[in-house]
Every structure is written in C-alpha cells, then in structure tokens.
Short mmCIF file of C-alpha atoms in Angstrom, two decimals:
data_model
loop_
_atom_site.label_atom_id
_atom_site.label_comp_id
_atom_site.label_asym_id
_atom_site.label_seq_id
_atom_site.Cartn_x
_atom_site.Cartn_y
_atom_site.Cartn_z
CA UNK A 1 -88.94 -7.67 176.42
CA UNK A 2 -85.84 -5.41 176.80
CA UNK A 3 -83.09 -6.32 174.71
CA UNK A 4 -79.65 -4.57 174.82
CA UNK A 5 -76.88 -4.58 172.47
CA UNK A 6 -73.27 -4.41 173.91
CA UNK A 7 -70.42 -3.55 171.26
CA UNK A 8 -67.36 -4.52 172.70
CA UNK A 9 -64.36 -5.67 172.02
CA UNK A 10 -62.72 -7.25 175.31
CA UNK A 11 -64.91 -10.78 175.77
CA UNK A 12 -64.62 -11.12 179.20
CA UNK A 13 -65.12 -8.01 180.20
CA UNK A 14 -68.61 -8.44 177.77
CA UNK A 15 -68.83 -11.92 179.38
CA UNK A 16 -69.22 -10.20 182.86
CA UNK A 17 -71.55 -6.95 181.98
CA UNK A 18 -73.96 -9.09 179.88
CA UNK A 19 -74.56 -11.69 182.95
CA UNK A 20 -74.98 -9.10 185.09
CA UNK A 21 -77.36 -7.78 183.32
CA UNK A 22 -79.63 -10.24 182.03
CA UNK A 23 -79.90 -11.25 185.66
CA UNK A 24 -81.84 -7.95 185.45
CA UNK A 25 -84.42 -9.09 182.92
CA UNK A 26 -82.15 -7.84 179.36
CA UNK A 27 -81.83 -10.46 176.42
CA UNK A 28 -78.32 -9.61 175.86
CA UNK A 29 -76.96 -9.10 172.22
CA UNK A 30 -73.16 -8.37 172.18
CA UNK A 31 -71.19 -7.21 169.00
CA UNK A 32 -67.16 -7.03 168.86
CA UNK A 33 -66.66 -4.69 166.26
CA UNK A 34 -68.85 -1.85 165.19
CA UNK A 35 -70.00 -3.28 161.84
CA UNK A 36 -71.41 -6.70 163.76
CA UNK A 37 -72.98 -4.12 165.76
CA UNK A 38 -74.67 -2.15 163.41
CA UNK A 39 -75.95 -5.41 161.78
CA UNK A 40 -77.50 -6.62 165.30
CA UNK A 41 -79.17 -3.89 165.78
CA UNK A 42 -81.09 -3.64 162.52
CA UNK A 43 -81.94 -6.96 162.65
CA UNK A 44 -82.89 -7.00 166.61
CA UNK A 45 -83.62 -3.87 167.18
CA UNK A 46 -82.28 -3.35 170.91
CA UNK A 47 -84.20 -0.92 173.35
CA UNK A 48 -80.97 -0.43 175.04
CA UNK A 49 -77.21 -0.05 173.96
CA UNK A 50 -74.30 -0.09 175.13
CA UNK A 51 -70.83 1.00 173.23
CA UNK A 52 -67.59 0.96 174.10
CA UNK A 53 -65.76 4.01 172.94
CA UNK A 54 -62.71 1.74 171.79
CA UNK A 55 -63.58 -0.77 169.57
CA UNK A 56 -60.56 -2.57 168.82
CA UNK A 57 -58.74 0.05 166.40
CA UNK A 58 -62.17 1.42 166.10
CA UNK A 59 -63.89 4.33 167.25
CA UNK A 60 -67.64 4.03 168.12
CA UNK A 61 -68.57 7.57 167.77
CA UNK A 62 -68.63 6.99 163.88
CA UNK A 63 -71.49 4.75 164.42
CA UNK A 64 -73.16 6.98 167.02
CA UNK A 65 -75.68 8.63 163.95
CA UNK A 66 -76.36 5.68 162.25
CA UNK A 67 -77.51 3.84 165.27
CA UNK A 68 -79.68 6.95 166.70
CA UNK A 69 -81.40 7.31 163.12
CA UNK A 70 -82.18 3.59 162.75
CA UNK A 71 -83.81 3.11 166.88
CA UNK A 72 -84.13 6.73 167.54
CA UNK A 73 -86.50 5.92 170.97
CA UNK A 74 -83.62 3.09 171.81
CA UNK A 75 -81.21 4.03 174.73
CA UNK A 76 -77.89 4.52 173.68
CA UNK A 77 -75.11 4.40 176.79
CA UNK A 78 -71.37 5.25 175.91
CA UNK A 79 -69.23 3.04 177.93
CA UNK A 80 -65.14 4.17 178.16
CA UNK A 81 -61.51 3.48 180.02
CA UNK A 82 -60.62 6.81 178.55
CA UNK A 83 -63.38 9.27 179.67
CA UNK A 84 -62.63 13.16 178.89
CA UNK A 85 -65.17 16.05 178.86
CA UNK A 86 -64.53 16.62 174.95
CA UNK A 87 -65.67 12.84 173.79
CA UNK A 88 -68.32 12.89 176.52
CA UNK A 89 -69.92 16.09 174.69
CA UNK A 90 -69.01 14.59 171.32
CA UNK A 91 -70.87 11.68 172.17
CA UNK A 92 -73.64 13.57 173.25
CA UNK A 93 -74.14 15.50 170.37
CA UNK A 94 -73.76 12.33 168.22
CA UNK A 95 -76.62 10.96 169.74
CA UNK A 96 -75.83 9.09 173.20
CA UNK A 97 -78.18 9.54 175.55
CA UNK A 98 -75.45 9.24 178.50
CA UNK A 99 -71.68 8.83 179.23
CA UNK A 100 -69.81 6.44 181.77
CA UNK A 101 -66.87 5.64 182.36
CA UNK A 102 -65.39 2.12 183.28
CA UNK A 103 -65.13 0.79 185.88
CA UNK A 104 -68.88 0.97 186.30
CA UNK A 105 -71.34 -0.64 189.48
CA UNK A 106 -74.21 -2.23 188.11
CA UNK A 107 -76.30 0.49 189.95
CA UNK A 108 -75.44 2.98 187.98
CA UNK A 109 -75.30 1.33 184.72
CA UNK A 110 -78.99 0.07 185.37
CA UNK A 111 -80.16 3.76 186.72
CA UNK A 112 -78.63 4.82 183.49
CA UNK A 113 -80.17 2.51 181.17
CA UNK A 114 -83.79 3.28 182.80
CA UNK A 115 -82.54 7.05 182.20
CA UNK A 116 -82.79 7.65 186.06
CA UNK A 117 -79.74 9.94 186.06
CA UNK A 118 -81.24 13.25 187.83
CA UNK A 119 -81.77 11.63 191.00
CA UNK A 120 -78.26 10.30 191.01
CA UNK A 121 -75.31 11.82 193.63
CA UNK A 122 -72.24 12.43 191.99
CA UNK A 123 -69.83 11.24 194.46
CA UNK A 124 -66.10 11.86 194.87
CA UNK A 125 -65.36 8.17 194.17
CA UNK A 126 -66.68 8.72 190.29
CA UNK A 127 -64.29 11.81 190.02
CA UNK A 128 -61.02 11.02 188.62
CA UNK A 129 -58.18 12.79 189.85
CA UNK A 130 -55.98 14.44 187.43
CA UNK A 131 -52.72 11.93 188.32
CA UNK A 132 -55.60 8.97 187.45
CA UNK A 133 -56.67 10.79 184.24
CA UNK A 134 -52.90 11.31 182.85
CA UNK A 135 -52.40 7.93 184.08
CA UNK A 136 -55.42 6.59 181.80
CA UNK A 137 -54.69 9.33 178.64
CA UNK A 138 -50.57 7.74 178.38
CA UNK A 139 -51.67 4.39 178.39
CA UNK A 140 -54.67 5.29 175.89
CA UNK A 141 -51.10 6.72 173.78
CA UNK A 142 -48.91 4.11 174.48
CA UNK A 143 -51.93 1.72 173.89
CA UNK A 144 -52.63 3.01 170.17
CA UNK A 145 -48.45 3.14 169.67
CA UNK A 146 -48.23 -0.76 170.32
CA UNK A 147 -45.78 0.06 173.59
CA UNK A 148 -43.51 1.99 172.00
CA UNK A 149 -42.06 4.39 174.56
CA UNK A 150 -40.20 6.50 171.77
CA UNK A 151 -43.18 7.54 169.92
CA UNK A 152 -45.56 7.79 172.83
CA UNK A 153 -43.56 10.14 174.42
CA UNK A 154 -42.73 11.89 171.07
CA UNK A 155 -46.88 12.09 170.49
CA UNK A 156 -47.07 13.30 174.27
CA UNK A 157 -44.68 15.53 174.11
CA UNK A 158 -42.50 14.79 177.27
CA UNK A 159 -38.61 13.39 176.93
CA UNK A 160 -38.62 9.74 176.85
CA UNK A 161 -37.07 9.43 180.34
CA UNK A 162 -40.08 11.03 181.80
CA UNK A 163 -42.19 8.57 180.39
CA UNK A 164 -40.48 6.00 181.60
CA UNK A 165 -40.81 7.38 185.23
CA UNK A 166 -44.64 7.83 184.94
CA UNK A 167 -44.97 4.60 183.67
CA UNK A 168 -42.84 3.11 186.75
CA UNK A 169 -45.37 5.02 188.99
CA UNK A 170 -48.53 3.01 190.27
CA UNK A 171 -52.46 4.74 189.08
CA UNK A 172 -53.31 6.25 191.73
CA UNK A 173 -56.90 4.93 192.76
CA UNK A 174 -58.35 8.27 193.28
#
C-alpha cells in the first residue's frame, strides 16, 4: 500500500490535500511540525512525502537529509507559498526528489508523486510573474516580522511608505 506523509503546519489546508489524495489510493500520515514528522516516518515508513517548506517557524530543509538517509527509495515532494530558484536547488541537493509550488492541481501533485514529471508541459499559468513573486517574497518578510511594517521594510530595504503602497496593491494573479 502507498502511504504518504504530509508535514504541514496549516490543518485545513492538510485537511484538503490528504482527502484528495487518499481518494487516490494513499493512507495519509500528516505531521505539523518537523520533529512529529521525522518520528512518523521512522515508525511508518511512507513511500511518498510531502513537506511544506514553512513549518510553522520551521524550516523543512533541515530535515531534508535525515529523511532521504532513513527511506532513501521513498519520494520526497517539497511543497511551498514561497517558491524561488535558490531553495528549489537547495532542496534538490538536500535530497527532494521535486519542487512545487502552492497552489497545486491534484494532477500535478499526483504526476509528481508517481515521478511522471518529463512528460509534463510547463505552462504559462505555473510561471509566476515577477509583480506575483515580490508580492509572495514581502509577505514571506512581513510574515516572519509578525506585521510589522517598520522592520519589514527596514529588512527589504525600501522606505516604509513604499511598503505600505505595495501592500495596498492587489497580487496580481499572473
């Protein structure tokens, strides 16, 4: 039987992904912090995994090794609301077998749990655009600076003001 792991932090958003999926045939494990992952996983041992790159104040990337050493034929998918190319190759290197970022269809989160990724088009409604990523990256700052504007903008390094006026502009949903 296939049984995948899901370490996340935000329960229904875990509520939703592990449904869909075990509607697919997955006995569904799901861990909110990276240390209740790590101990389902030696004690289940998943084929599949699934890892949020945010784990509360948590980064899952530490974990990354220890997970690929203990089920090194398991598949290991890093799931993010803050993709970028450096902690997509990061989590490569660390041992993920692939990288998505959320929001994701259950198409291609089941193609990439199979590891059916070559035959997959990469169309232009996965690409962010940059307005979208600088969107996601401030409110990954302001996020980790509990919504203060002073030292987001401070970290970022724009004038407060500005801030303020990107943060009064709507994502754009490119």
């Amino acid at each position: 039987m296939k049984t995948l792991l899901l370490i996340e932090d935000e329960q229904s958003f875990a509520d939703i992904l592990l449904r869909r999926l075990s509607h697919y045939g997955y006995r569904c494990l799901h861990g909110m912090s990276n240390e209740q992952g790590l101990a389902l996983a030696q004690e289940h041992q998943p084929t599949h995994m699934i890892l949020d790159l945010k784990v509360g104040s948590e980064n899952s990337l530490v974990i990354l090794p220890q997970l690929r050493a203990l089920l090194p034929q398991s598949r290991i998918i890093l799931l993010t609301g803050y993709a970028s190319i450096a902690t997509a190759v990061e989590a490569i290197k660390l041992g993920a077998d692939d990288y998505l970022s959320k929001p994701v269809d259950t198409k291609t989160l089941l193609a990439m749990l199979v590891g059916e990724t070559k035959d997959m088009e990469v169309s232009d409604t996965n690409i962010m655009s940059p307005s979208r990523l600088e969107w996601e990256h401030i409110q990954q700052v302001l996020k980790s600076n509990d919504g203060n504007i002073s030292v987001t903008a401070r970290q970022l390094g724009m004038h407060r003001r500005t801030l303020q006026r990107k943060l009064l502009k709507k994502p754009t949903s490119e």
